[in-house]
C-alpha positions as CSV (number, residue, x, y, z in Angstrom):
1,M,100.3,97.7,108.6
2,L,103.5,97.0,110.5
3,N,104.5,100.7,110.1
4,K,101.1,101.8,111.7
5,Y,100.7,99.4,114.5
6,A,104.0,97.7,115.4
7,R,105.9,100.9,115.3
8,A,103.4,102.7,117.5
9,F,103.6,99.7,120.1
10,F,107.4,99.6,120.2
11,T,107.6,103.4,120.3
12,R,105.5,103.2,123.5
13,V,107.7,100.3,125.0
14,L,111.2,102.1,124.1
15,T,110.1,105.6,125.5
16,P,111.6,105.0,128.9
17,F,114.9,103.7,127.4
18,A,115.0,106.8,125.2
19,A,114.5,109.0,128.2
20,F,117.2,107.1,130.0
21,L,119.8,107.8,127.0
22,I,118.7,111.5,127.1
23,R,119.6,111.8,130.7
24,R,123.0,110.3,130.0
25,G,123.6,112.9,127.4
26,V,123.4,110.6,124.4
27,S,122.3,112.3,121.2
28,P,119.9,110.9,118.7
29,D,122.4,111.0,115.8
30,T,124.8,108.9,118.1
31,V,122.1,106.3,118.5
32,T,121.4,106.3,114.7
33,L,125.2,105.7,113.9
34,I,125.7,103.1,116.6
35,G,122.5,101.2,115.6
36,T,123.5,101.2,111.9
37,A,127.0,100.1,112.7
38,G,125.6,97.2,114.8
39,V,123.2,96.1,112.0
40,V,125.9,96.2,109.5
41,A,128.4,94.2,111.6
42,G,125.8,91.6,112.4
43,A,124.9,91.1,108.8
44,L,128.3,91.1,107.2
45,V,130.1,89.2,109.9
46,F,127.6,86.4,110.7
47,Y,125.5,85.9,107.5
48,P,128.2,85.1,105.1
49,M,129.4,82.4,107.4
50,G,125.9,81.0,107.5
51,E,125.4,81.9,111.1
52,F,121.7,83.3,110.6
53,F,120.5,82.8,114.2
54,W,123.3,84.7,115.9
55,G,123.4,87.3,113.1
56,T,119.7,88.0,113.5
57,V,120.0,88.3,117.3
58,V,122.7,90.9,116.9
59,I,120.8,92.8,114.1
60,T,117.7,92.6,116.1
61,L,119.5,94.2,119.1
62,F,120.5,97.1,117.1
63,V,117.7,97.5,114.6
64,F,115.5,99.1,117.3
65,S,117.7,102.1,117.4
66,D,115.6,103.2,114.3
67,L,112.7,103.8,116.7
68,V,114.9,104.9,119.7
69,D,116.5,107.9,117.9
70,G,113.3,109.3,116.6
71,N,111.8,109.0,120.1
72,M,114.6,110.8,121.6
73,A,114.4,113.6,119.1
74,R,110.7,114.0,119.8
75,Q,111.3,114.1,123.6
76,L,114.0,116.7,123.0
77,G,111.9,118.8,120.7
78,R,114.8,118.7,118.3
79,S,113.4,116.8,115.2
80,S,115.3,118.3,112.2
81,R,115.8,117.9,108.5
82,W,119.4,116.7,109.2
83,G,118.3,114.0,111.6
84,A,115.7,112.8,109.1
85,F,118.1,112.7,106.3
86,L,120.7,110.8,108.4
87,D,118.2,108.3,109.7
88,S,116.7,107.7,106.1
89,T,120.2,107.4,104.5
90,L,121.6,105.0,107.1
91,D,118.4,102.9,106.9
92,R,119.4,102.2,103.2
93,V,123.0,101.3,104.4
94,A,121.5,98.9,107.0
95,D,119.1,97.3,104.5
96,G,121.9,96.8,101.9
97,A,124.1,95.0,104.5
98,I,121.2,92.6,105.3
99,F,120.6,91.5,102.0
100,G,124.3,91.8,100.9
101,G,125.1,89.3,103.8
102,F,122.4,86.9,102.4
103,A,124.0,87.3,98.7
104,L,127.4,86.6,100.2
105,W,126.4,83.4,101.8
106,Y,124.7,82.1,98.7
107,A,127.5,83.1,96.6
108,G,129.9,81.2,99.0
109,G,129.1,78.5,101.5
110,G,125.5,78.4,100.5
111,N,126.4,77.5,96.8
112,D,123.2,78.7,95.3
113,N,123.5,81.1,92.5
114,V,119.7,81.5,92.2
115,L,119.2,82.6,95.7
116,C,122.3,84.9,95.5
117,A,120.6,86.6,92.5
118,V,117.3,86.8,94.5
119,S,119.1,88.2,97.5
120,I,120.6,91.0,95.2
121,F,117.3,91.7,93.7
122,C,115.8,92.2,97.2
123,L,118.6,94.5,97.9
124,A,118.3,96.5,94.8
125,S,114.4,96.5,94.6
126,G,114.3,97.7,98.3
127,Q,116.5,100.7,97.5
128,V,114.5,101.6,94.4
129,V,111.1,101.3,96.2
130,S,112.4,103.8,98.7
131,Y,113.7,106.1,96.0
132,T,110.5,106.1,94.0
133,K,108.7,107.6,97.1
134,A,111.4,110.1,97.9
135,R,111.7,111.2,94.3
136,G,108.1,111.5,93.8
137,E,107.8,113.8,96.9
138,S,110.7,115.8,95.8
139,I,108.8,116.9,92.7
140,G,105.7,117.8,94.7
141,L,103.5,114.6,94.5
142,P,102.1,113.0,97.6
143,V,102.7,109.4,96.4
144,A,99.7,108.4,98.4
145,V,100.3,104.6,98.3
146,N,101.8,102.3,101.1
147,G,102.5,99.4,98.8
148,L,102.5,95.6,99.5
149,V,105.9,95.2,101.1
150,E,107.6,98.3,102.6
151,R,110.7,98.4,104.7
152,A,109.2,97.1,107.8
153,E,107.7,94.1,106.0
154,R,111.0,93.4,104.3
155,L,112.9,93.4,107.5
156,V,110.5,91.4,109.5
157,V,109.9,88.7,107.0
158,S,113.6,88.4,106.2
159,L,115.0,88.5,109.7
160,V,112.3,86.2,111.3
161,A,113.0,83.7,108.5
162,A,116.7,84.1,108.9
163,G,116.6,83.6,112.7
164,F,114.4,80.5,112.4
165,A,116.5,79.1,109.6
166,G,119.6,79.4,111.9
167,L,118.0,76.9,114.2
168,H,119.0,74.2,111.6
169,K,122.5,74.3,113.2
170,F,121.0,73.4,116.4
171,G,119.4,70.3,115.0
172,V,116.0,71.5,113.8
173,P,115.4,69.6,110.6
174,G,114.0,71.3,107.5
175,I,113.8,74.7,108.8
176,Q,116.6,76.2,106.7
177,Y,114.1,76.4,103.8
178,L,112.3,79.3,105.6
179,L,114.9,81.7,104.4
180,P,114.8,81.0,100.6
181,I,111.0,81.1,100.9
182,A,111.1,84.5,102.6
183,L,113.6,85.9,100.0
184,W,111.2,84.9,97.2
185,I,108.3,86.5,99.1
186,V,110.3,89.7,99.7
187,A,111.4,89.7,96.0
188,V,108.0,89.4,94.6
189,G,106.5,91.7,97.2
190,S,109.0,94.4,96.5
191,L,108.5,94.1,92.7
192,V,104.6,94.5,93.2
193,T,105.3,97.5,95.6
194,L,107.7,99.1,93.1
195,I,104.9,98.8,90.3
196,Q,102.2,100.2,92.7
197,R,104.5,103.3,93.4
198,V,105.4,103.9,89.8
199,V,101.7,103.7,88.7
200,T,100.7,106.0,91.4
201,V,103.4,108.7,90.6
202,R,102.3,108.4,86.9
203,R,98.6,109.0,88.0
204,E,99.4,111.7,90.4
205,S,101.7,113.5,87.8
206,A,99.0,113.4,85.1
207,E,96.4,114.8,87.7
208,A,98.8,117.5,88.8
209,E,99.5,118.5,85.2
210,A,95.8,118.5,84.2
211,A,95.0,120.7,87.2
212,A,97.8,123.1,86.3
213,A,96.6,123.2,82.7
214,G,93.0,123.9,83.9
215,Q,94.2,126.8,86.1
216,G,96.2,128.2,83.3
217,A,93.1,128.1,81.0
218,R,91.0,129.8,83.6
219,G,93.6,132.5,84.1
220,S,93.8,133.2,80.4
221,E,90.1,133.4,80.2
222,A,89.9,135.8,83.1
223,A,92.5,138.0,81.5
224,K,90.4,138.6,78.3
């Protein structure tokens, strides 16, 4: 849902900014690299210190680069396999940094091994969820399922919760519990999404093999 509606909305909003960068001679790849560097820095500098509010502010400023670079490429008419590969690869780096930052906090100052493990599970499951779709498509299957919690949902739920949880340092009581709740939601949702994609790939694979066997049988029959 977020991929369909929120992405379309922010793409329209950010189009003038993308056009401005193009006029300044900035390339889409540069925006991708700077955006990823900003997200990684925000996550690995602020989150391990428990500075969730400021870390989320920094990350949010840079995370929109994921929409800006694609917008720029479309305006330039230069969408390429390399650009898509770079964007997808660095998305995984950024996601890993965010959940890695949470894990470092709970392994250190947060002093909660269970939430550290949940954060690591969110990191790993998010990577595997993306891999299942990429691997399924690479063997010729459509992987026609969105899943319960995709990248957009993982980021929005986690970052919004982290940002609000950070308000605890400004004196807002009880709000720090939003982040643990969000991490559990993302962990369970990612597991459900992974199962959905594995089941879909299994079904599509069986259908493809059955169709291929049927064509082979018809070809043999026609040759007689």
